[in-house]
Amino acid sequence: MKVVVCVKQIPDPAIPGELNPETNTLARDDKLILDESDSYGVEMALQLVEAAGGGEVSLVSMAPRSETSGLRTALAMGADDAVLISDDALAGSDALGTAKVLGAAIGELSADLVLAGVESSDGYTGTVPEMVAGVMGLPSVTFAKHIEIADGVANVQRQTEAGYDQVECALPAVVSVTAGVVEPRYPSFKGIMAAKKKPVAEKDLAALGIDQASVGTAGARQETVEVTDAPEREAGEIITDEGDAHQNIVEFLAELKVI
Amino acid sequence: MTLAQILLFAEGDADGASGLTLELATKARDLADTVTAFAPAHGDAMAADLGAHGVSTVYALEGLGEGLIGVHAAAALAGHIEATSPDAVFFGQTTDGRDTAARLAVLADRPVSTNNVGAEIVDGGLVTEEPIFGGTQNIFTAYRAPAPALAMFRPKSFEAEPSGGGAAAVESVAAVDPGEAGRATVTGRHAEERSGPQLDDAAVVVSGGRGLGQPEAYSMVDELAGLLGAASGASRAIVDAGWVPYAKQVGQTGKVVKPSVYIACGISGATQHLVGMKGSKNIVAINKDPEAPIFGVADLGIVGDVHKVMPALIEALKSR
């Protein structure tokens, strides 16, 4: 079985984000890392291939400046190889532009199953996996919390507002995986060393046959007209508990007539 | 200045339209002369609610069967927007809303504006407002692609207000075969048990996080919620850890709540969580770390051990 996992390399979420003052898009000038949301997709892929008795896990990522740091992390977890799409013309791409690029790259890989995180931690539109399926003309099951594959059919528990739906889908298909449903493995030292030698094929837009005008800022067809600071909440009262702080809560609730 | 027509992607159940759908209907009628709705399911059941909130016509998709909503709704919507030329299509930021908007974006080759909390019409075009960096800044974006503009909105961004209209007219829309892309089918539906006040509309919410230490300690959250007639919620950390079901998750990837009182117990206040609850009218936080970001939004913050403060609070409320 061949599983392709979409992974995003993002600015470290521990460092406060900034907008590029010229383009008003997220600044991505520093080193990028593997989005934690995608580590669940990578782990799920590794587990499904193990359960199938063997196969291959390939990564596909779109990132500026030939960035591979995040890809190496996923390769160290156990993925076999990666395709990186990097092209200056991709700056400013929105979800649809990203999906056009990922879809074209995945289309060259003959995947049985395409996995992705539900949403990235920086853009969190939650639309790219479904758009990739749309671009590729494949069925999709989003918000998966459990996946089983048997006889070329995926059985997926799809999270809903009320609980979950059991969904059946013949492969190939795109499935997006919710955070927390598997425990992503830590790369071993051996894995990290091996990852350095694993193949990463880099491609640009021309190699994928994509028109520059359909992606990047031009393809996004949206214009930032204003960025404002949100009003902050007024600072409240902070009390250190010395055994009776619960009384302050009782008084507060009584004042609000909750009790 | 208003648009001529906004089409609303309407969601609900046999009891009527969802709260989010009615919030969007209310906003849409401020922005457009005519508001219509496209219902992938329950079109008839929602007609009264939608009409009462200003929707003139509900286009009800027929023949969805056990197919997934996103791909089938988008296939029908692509033809429907060609035929009816709305200026914008509004979606709620739900699972099916996201799927449908994403599929439609590909079919119609239109960008989708996501995670919005506001909208206005400027120079005849749609401008949407999205909070970024955990809600510390807002970014306003003008849609520059050909109509219709596709825009998705977060729950509780607008107040739902009836306009006093009668039931909306219902017209059938035939299903369109999405081909191979439509082959996923739902073989079973599982609803988690729901009892007591619901997170979406409770006046008081008590939530627990990693600071509770262990899954068993969540019973304190339930007990406190019970005493206050509140709904119980959770941070993503303990949902990911499997302590409580996803339905309880408050935050960016969970529910957005705006209760009159929100009590955060052992929650540090990651951005992910704050965006789901900082619209609460009053916020109480209990956390042992005085540097926890949750204290930045709390009206009353208790720096202390939840294992001491919560039992004492529960006892005090019981003895009242």
XYZ file of C-alpha atoms in Angstrom:
579
model
C 0.000 0.000 0.000
C 1.259 3.462 -0.860
C 0.218 6.305 1.441
C 0.987 9.938 0.641
C 0.898 12.393 3.560
C 0.553 16.153 3.067
C 2.748 17.963 5.575
C 3.109 21.669 6.219
C 6.277 23.290 7.490
C 5.353 26.297 9.595
C 7.030 28.995 11.709
C 7.612 27.761 15.272
C 4.253 28.378 17.042
C 6.158 29.033 20.298
C 7.465 32.275 18.770
C 4.824 35.024 18.388
C 3.704 35.303 14.762
C 4.188 38.401 12.648
C 2.806 39.727 9.406
C 5.093 40.703 6.569
C 4.418 44.484 6.512
C 4.463 44.619 2.705
C 2.195 41.696 1.888
C 0.233 41.294 5.131
C 0.788 37.544 4.912
C 2.373 35.467 7.678
C 6.130 36.076 7.892
C 7.970 32.837 7.144
C 11.539 34.131 7.179
C 12.878 31.949 9.991
C 13.448 28.220 10.003
C 10.229 26.248 9.559
C 9.280 23.136 11.521
C 6.865 20.240 11.054
C 3.337 21.349 11.981
C 2.284 19.258 14.988
C -1.154 18.830 13.341
C 0.554 16.898 10.547
C 2.483 14.595 12.867
C -0.853 12.799 13.420
C -1.203 12.205 9.672
C 2.354 10.872 9.471
C 1.801 8.562 12.460
C -1.515 7.328 11.055
C 0.170 6.561 7.719
C 2.964 4.597 9.406
C 0.454 2.582 11.449
C -1.756 1.814 8.428
C 1.198 0.642 6.346
C 2.368 -1.564 9.239
C -1.166 -2.977 9.601
C -1.270 -3.671 5.845
C 1.872 -5.752 6.182
C 4.088 -3.316 4.326
C 4.117 -0.474 1.860
C 5.457 2.991 1.431
C 4.852 6.364 3.060
C 5.695 9.410 0.924
C 5.491 13.025 2.024
C 4.411 16.018 -0.042
C 5.063 19.555 1.144
C 4.995 23.066 -0.305
C 7.411 25.493 1.339
C 9.569 28.517 0.552
C 13.370 28.506 0.178
C 13.698 24.733 -0.332
C 12.906 24.243 3.366
C 13.254 20.624 4.490
C 13.612 20.823 8.305
C 10.028 19.716 8.928
C 10.233 17.054 6.240
C 13.340 15.600 7.905
C 11.411 15.297 11.167
C 8.665 13.306 9.420
C 11.252 11.211 7.572
C 12.920 10.511 10.928
C 9.576 9.243 12.240
C 9.714 6.630 9.476
C 8.370 8.049 6.204
C 10.296 6.757 3.188
C 10.718 9.747 0.899
C 9.413 13.218 0.134
C 8.473 15.612 -2.629
C 9.037 19.297 -1.905
C 7.488 21.991 -4.080
C 9.337 25.261 -3.714
C 8.968 28.242 -6.043
C 9.142 31.997 -5.438
C 5.922 32.399 -7.428
C 4.066 30.476 -4.697
C 4.417 33.243 -2.082
C 0.982 34.438 -0.955
C -0.830 31.296 -2.072
C -4.180 30.689 -0.387
C -5.790 27.323 0.375
C -6.988 26.792 -3.196
C -3.600 27.630 -4.712
C -1.930 25.279 -2.235
C -4.370 22.497 -3.095
C -3.717 22.933 -6.843
C 0.009 22.449 -6.217
C -0.319 19.547 -3.767
C -2.892 17.837 -5.998
C -0.609 18.040 -9.042
C 2.361 16.666 -7.083
C 0.374 13.831 -5.485
C -1.113 12.936 -8.861
C 2.344 11.798 -9.997
C 2.714 9.351 -7.099
C -0.060 6.723 -7.677
C -1.220 6.829 -4.052
C -3.738 4.366 -2.640
C -4.485 6.767 0.186
C -3.757 10.455 0.750
C -3.670 11.639 4.369
C -3.493 15.171 5.782
C -4.068 16.931 9.075
C -7.523 18.506 9.419
C -6.076 21.999 9.552
C -2.701 23.660 9.917
C -1.727 25.392 13.147
C -0.903 28.683 11.415
C -3.537 29.153 8.699
C -6.197 26.740 10.050
C -8.642 27.145 7.163
C -9.433 23.420 7.380
C -10.175 23.361 3.644
C -6.980 22.148 1.952
C -7.545 18.345 2.243
C -11.046 18.583 0.734
C -9.710 20.910 -1.989
C -6.886 18.460 -2.801
C -9.546 15.762 -3.219
C -11.505 18.155 -5.448
C -8.466 18.955 -7.605
C -7.693 15.229 -7.971
C -11.323 14.174 -8.510
C -11.102 11.817 -5.533
C -13.581 11.077 -2.757
C -12.671 12.398 0.666
C -13.495 11.767 4.291
C -12.602 14.666 6.569
C -12.203 14.875 10.367
C -11.250 11.195 10.736
C -10.686 9.908 14.267
C -10.188 6.260 13.332
C -9.219 4.557 10.041
C -9.197 0.886 9.072
C -8.231 -0.363 5.629
C -9.341 -3.755 4.313
C -9.633 -5.074 0.738
C -9.080 -1.658 -0.802
C -11.811 -0.009 1.256
C -11.319 2.536 4.033
C -13.649 2.435 7.015
C -13.462 5.767 8.777
C -15.002 7.238 11.902
C -15.715 10.828 10.898
C -16.089 13.223 13.801
C -19.339 15.220 13.731
C -20.869 17.892 15.946
C -23.010 15.183 17.601
C -20.529 12.284 17.802
C -19.234 10.431 14.764
C -20.396 8.896 11.487
C -19.094 5.576 10.217
C -18.065 6.184 6.590
C -17.054 3.626 3.993
C -15.004 4.621 0.970
C -13.262 2.606 -1.742
C -9.669 3.719 -2.316
C -8.012 5.813 -3.602
C -9.298 8.569 -1.350
C -8.197 11.600 0.660
C -8.689 11.388 4.432
C -7.977 14.202 6.910
C -6.951 13.154 10.406
C -7.958 15.037 13.585
C -5.303 15.906 16.155
C -4.829 13.590 19.120
C -6.270 10.400 17.614
C -2.898 8.625 17.476
C 0.265 9.168 19.506
C 2.958 10.457 17.128
C 6.207 8.549 17.729
C 9.384 10.373 18.662
C 12.107 9.953 16.049
C 14.830 7.611 17.313
C 18.506 8.526 16.942
C 18.745 5.872 14.243
C 15.709 7.372 12.548
C 17.216 10.856 12.598
C 20.465 9.594 11.055
C 18.590 7.594 8.409
C 16.383 10.592 7.556
C 19.399 12.582 6.407
C 19.938 10.112 3.563
C 16.308 9.664 2.518
C 15.418 11.123 -0.906
C 13.711 14.521 -1.112
C 12.762 15.404 -4.699
C 12.391 19.143 -5.215
C 10.088 20.502 -7.905
C 9.021 23.914 -9.110
C 5.807 25.060 -10.784
C 7.131 24.447 -14.287
C 7.888 20.829 -13.411
C 4.277 20.385 -12.308
C 2.915 22.228 -15.345
C 1.109 24.815 -13.233
C 0.490 28.348 -14.504
C 2.036 30.908 -12.136
C -1.004 33.186 -12.421
C -3.287 30.521 -10.908
C -1.358 30.358 -7.608
C 0.522 32.707 -5.275
C -0.759 36.199 -4.543
C -2.228 36.570 -8.048
C -4.185 33.319 -7.773
C -5.493 34.154 -4.304
C -7.473 37.130 -5.692
C -7.922 38.713 -2.274
C -6.597 41.992 -0.948
C -5.824 42.932 2.629
C -7.436 46.326 3.152
C -6.738 46.829 6.851
C -5.122 45.238 9.914
C -6.259 46.441 13.338
C -5.399 45.589 16.934
C -8.261 43.823 18.703
C -9.527 45.560 21.862
C -7.968 43.940 24.924
C -10.025 42.806 27.889
C -9.591 44.998 30.931
C -7.312 43.450 33.527
C -9.211 41.716 36.304
C -8.549 40.996 39.943
C -5.897 38.345 40.637
C -5.833 36.713 44.077
C -3.359 34.191 45.438
C -5.164 31.402 47.270
C -4.385 31.139 50.959
C -7.130 28.690 51.741
C -10.170 30.937 51.316
C -10.013 32.200 47.713
C -13.053 30.059 46.896
C -15.058 32.620 48.872
C -14.067 35.275 46.333
C -15.532 33.100 43.596
C -18.739 32.599 45.600
C -19.069 36.375 46.083
C -18.328 37.020 42.406
C -20.996 34.517 41.312
C -23.496 35.943 43.813
C -22.865 39.463 42.515
C -23.645 38.231 39.003
C -26.762 36.503 40.406
C -25.575 33.132 39.099
C -26.225 31.765 42.604
C -24.700 49.941 0.046
C -25.921 46.382 -0.166
C -25.496 43.354 -2.400
C -28.430 42.122 -4.481
C -28.417 38.538 -3.207
C -26.602 36.425 -0.623
C -27.032 32.665 -0.697
C -26.750 30.961 2.683
C -25.577 27.358 3.139
C -28.245 26.310 5.666
C -27.651 23.573 8.238
C -29.977 22.153 10.845
C -32.015 19.101 11.696
C -35.616 17.902 11.872
C -36.281 20.520 14.590
C -35.208 23.483 12.460
C -32.187 25.556 11.508
C -29.013 25.646 13.622
C -28.200 28.694 15.714
C -25.199 29.435 13.500
C -27.363 29.329 10.367
C -29.775 31.879 11.858
C -26.876 34.115 12.949
C -25.656 34.160 9.352
C -29.174 34.757 7.979
C -29.476 37.797 10.257
C -26.141 39.200 9.088
C -26.858 38.417 5.434
C -30.097 40.388 5.453
C -28.168 43.454 6.660
C -25.820 43.091 3.707
C -28.155 42.102 0.865
C -31.588 42.939 -0.555
C -32.462 39.269 -0.921
C -31.297 36.320 1.159
C -31.839 32.810 -0.166
C -30.721 29.504 1.317
C -29.396 26.201 0.008
C -30.202 23.252 2.279
C -28.350 19.968 1.687
C -30.831 18.325 4.084
C -33.889 19.222 6.205
C -34.961 21.997 3.823
C -38.662 21.694 4.726
C -37.972 21.528 8.468
C -35.916 24.726 8.342
C -38.299 26.803 6.180
C -40.122 28.414 9.117
C -36.937 29.354 11.037
C -35.208 30.642 7.922
C -38.235 32.664 6.811
C -38.514 34.195 10.276
C -34.908 35.366 9.902
C -35.322 36.989 6.521
C -34.723 34.171 4.019
C -37.129 34.326 1.064
C -36.539 30.955 -0.585
C -34.969 27.695 0.552
C -33.517 25.550 -2.211
C -33.718 22.025 -0.822
C -31.372 19.387 -2.223
C -33.178 16.155 -3.032
C -31.702 12.684 -3.095
C -28.571 13.065 -0.945
C -29.154 9.601 0.487
C -26.201 8.268 2.474
C -23.610 10.286 0.577
C -21.388 12.773 2.387
C -22.803 16.279 2.306
C -19.710 18.201 1.115
C -19.117 16.655 -2.290
C -22.813 16.277 -3.159
C -23.855 19.723 -1.949
C -20.984 21.329 -3.862
C -21.874 19.507 -7.092
C -25.440 20.823 -6.889
C -24.362 24.273 -5.671
C -22.029 24.775 -8.647
C -24.998 24.622 -11.012
C -27.261 26.511 -8.646
C -24.971 29.548 -8.430
C -24.638 29.557 -12.228
C -28.423 29.663 -12.505
C -29.205 32.150 -9.720
C -26.073 34.403 -9.696
C -25.783 35.273 -5.988
C -23.187 37.928 -5.093
C -21.903 35.894 -2.159
C -22.352 32.478 -0.549
C -22.096 32.328 3.256
C -21.111 29.155 5.113
C -20.809 28.377 8.818
C -17.372 27.140 9.932
C -18.681 23.598 10.551
C -17.460 20.211 9.329
C -19.942 20.088 6.444
C -19.664 23.840 5.819
C -15.912 23.510 5.354
C -16.216 20.435 3.102
C -18.850 22.049 0.912
C -17.094 25.404 0.564
C -13.782 23.672 -0.231
C -15.282 21.445 -2.932
C -17.231 24.345 -4.404
C -14.063 26.461 -4.460
C -12.436 23.904 -6.746
C -15.490 23.444 -8.991
C -16.088 27.187 -9.375
C -12.384 28.182 -9.178
C -13.051 30.739 -6.443
C -11.037 31.421 -3.281
C -12.757 30.876 0.067
C -12.451 33.392 2.861
C -12.338 31.452 6.160
C -12.569 31.911 9.965
C -14.424 35.206 9.666
C -16.154 37.020 12.514
C -17.395 40.043 10.564
C -18.446 41.223 7.120
C -19.279 44.503 5.416
C -19.862 45.816 1.928
C -17.271 48.321 0.728
C -17.494 49.828 -2.764
C -19.996 47.168 -3.730
C -17.755 44.262 -2.742
C -17.540 41.929 0.247
C -14.914 42.656 2.904
C -14.496 40.017 5.610
C -12.881 40.280 9.035
C -10.729 37.464 10.442
C -9.038 37.431 13.850
C -5.379 36.376 13.697
C -2.647 35.558 16.224
C -5.123 34.298 18.814
C -7.470 37.212 18.342
C -4.930 39.938 19.138
C -5.312 41.436 15.658
C -8.039 41.525 13.025
C -7.361 41.382 9.318
C -9.862 42.809 6.802
C -9.819 41.219 3.372
C -11.538 42.352 0.165
C -12.667 39.619 -2.175
C -11.307 40.334 -5.642
C -12.373 37.213 -7.592
C -15.558 37.202 -9.716
C -18.881 36.758 -7.856
C -20.021 34.895 -5.935
C -17.651 35.554 -3.040
C -17.356 32.408 -0.900
C -17.059 33.214 2.805
C -17.107 31.110 5.959
C -17.943 32.440 9.421
C -17.269 31.298 12.965
C -20.163 30.534 15.304
C -21.434 33.359 17.535
C -19.966 36.091 15.365
C -23.415 37.700 15.024
C -26.639 37.778 17.064
C -29.572 35.904 15.529
C -32.630 38.189 15.420
C -35.983 37.316 13.829
C -37.263 39.715 11.183
C -40.878 38.632 11.619
C -41.248 37.031 8.204
C -43.397 33.982 7.425
C -42.014 30.627 6.353
C -39.638 30.698 3.396
C -40.770 29.195 0.100
C -39.221 25.778 -0.527
C -38.005 24.775 -3.994
C -36.424 21.440 -4.824
C -32.963 21.224 -6.321
C -32.102 17.965 -8.054
C -28.965 16.116 -6.972
C -26.009 16.245 -9.364
C -23.840 13.135 -9.640
C -20.305 14.047 -8.513
C -18.946 10.893 -10.181
C -16.117 8.929 -8.578
C -15.566 11.678 -6.015
C -18.987 10.911 -4.526
C -18.430 7.252 -3.690
C -17.969 7.595 0.103
C -21.114 6.574 1.994
C -22.273 6.873 5.583
C -23.002 3.415 6.983
C -23.839 4.404 10.555
C -24.362 7.471 12.737
C -23.354 7.623 16.386
C -24.554 10.397 18.659
C -22.835 10.884 21.980
C -25.124 11.077 24.963
C -26.135 14.669 25.617
C -27.642 15.567 28.933
C -27.986 18.793 30.897
C -27.150 22.258 29.559
C -25.322 22.315 26.226
C -22.082 24.203 25.656
C -23.518 26.192 22.748
C -26.162 28.003 24.718
C -25.449 27.555 28.462
C -25.386 30.757 30.546
C -22.556 29.331 32.638
C -19.709 27.085 31.459
C -17.192 25.278 33.676
C -14.157 23.911 31.812
C -11.205 21.781 32.873
C -7.693 21.424 31.493
C -4.396 19.660 31.955
C -3.954 21.257 35.396
C -6.517 18.775 36.727
C -3.655 16.272 36.644
C -5.609 13.111 35.897
C -8.821 12.084 34.090
C -10.657 11.237 37.339
C -10.303 14.845 38.521
C -12.640 15.941 35.714
C -15.496 14.780 37.979
C -14.907 18.010 39.952
C -15.703 19.979 36.788
C -18.918 17.999 36.314
C -19.899 18.448 39.948
C -19.268 22.200 39.919
C -21.152 22.508 36.632
C -24.065 20.565 38.146
C -24.255 22.904 41.139
C -24.301 25.985 38.880
C -26.658 24.602 36.220
C -23.715 24.979 33.857
C -22.421 23.086 30.838
C -19.047 21.390 31.214
C -16.252 21.980 28.720
C -12.596 21.159 28.229
C -9.349 22.367 26.727
C -7.956 20.635 23.661
C -5.131 19.124 25.733
C -7.416 16.820 27.706
C -9.612 16.038 24.698
C -6.492 14.995 22.748
C -5.434 12.944 25.775
C -8.765 11.121 25.648
C -10.097 12.220 29.061
C -13.332 13.655 27.666
C -15.043 13.513 24.248
C -14.430 16.074 21.494
C -17.980 17.404 21.934
C -16.726 19.130 25.109
C -13.801 20.907 23.454
C -13.813 24.695 23.678
C -11.454 26.539 21.359
C -10.373 27.183 17.818
C -10.915 23.580 16.772
C -13.837 23.017 19.125
C -16.837 25.058 20.184
C -16.991 28.817 20.472
C -18.808 29.798 23.669
C -19.959 33.186 24.902
C -21.667 32.475 28.233
C -22.381 35.035 30.893
C -19.823 33.308 33.158
C -16.922 31.055 32.109
C -14.955 29.243 34.815
C -11.594 27.848 33.640
C -10.141 25.233 35.997
C -6.528 24.182 35.473
C -6.442 25.711 31.987
C -3.304 27.663 31.103
C -4.968 29.582 28.288
C -3.244 28.537 25.082
C -4.248 30.664 22.084
C -6.161 27.663 20.792
C -8.396 27.811 23.876
C -8.647 31.590 24.289
C -10.182 32.165 20.858
C -13.047 29.866 21.837
C -13.966 31.585 25.100
C -12.591 35.109 25.339
C -15.942 36.483 24.196
C -17.468 35.312 27.515
C -18.994 38.143 29.529
C -17.244 37.240 32.798
C -14.263 34.934 33.168
C -13.051 33.211 36.333
C -9.760 31.312 36.201
C -8.124 28.969 38.695
C -4.532 28.022 37.902
C -1.408 27.458 39.943
C 0.902 29.292 37.522
C 0.628 33.073 38.057
C 2.149 33.592 34.590
C -0.565 31.547 32.829
C -2.034 33.492 29.863
C -5.570 32.704 31.088
C -5.086 35.391 33.785
C -4.689 37.938 30.994
C -8.388 37.572 30.139
C -9.777 36.728 33.601
C -12.037 39.133 35.509
C -11.327 37.108 38.642
C -8.156 35.038 38.720
C -7.260 32.660 41.542
C -3.615 31.640 41.677
C -3.916 28.328 43.453
C -4.214 24.549 43.263
C -7.427 23.375 41.590
C -7.370 20.346 43.897
C -7.808 22.676 46.879
C -9.863 25.548 45.455
C -12.428 23.444 43.572
C -13.396 21.111 46.465
C -13.685 24.131 48.774
C -15.834 25.949 46.205
C -18.037 22.884 45.722
C -18.524 22.549 49.509
C -19.317 26.258 49.868
C -21.930 26.097 47.090
C -23.505 22.969 48.587
C -23.877 24.616 51.989
C -25.623 27.704 50.610
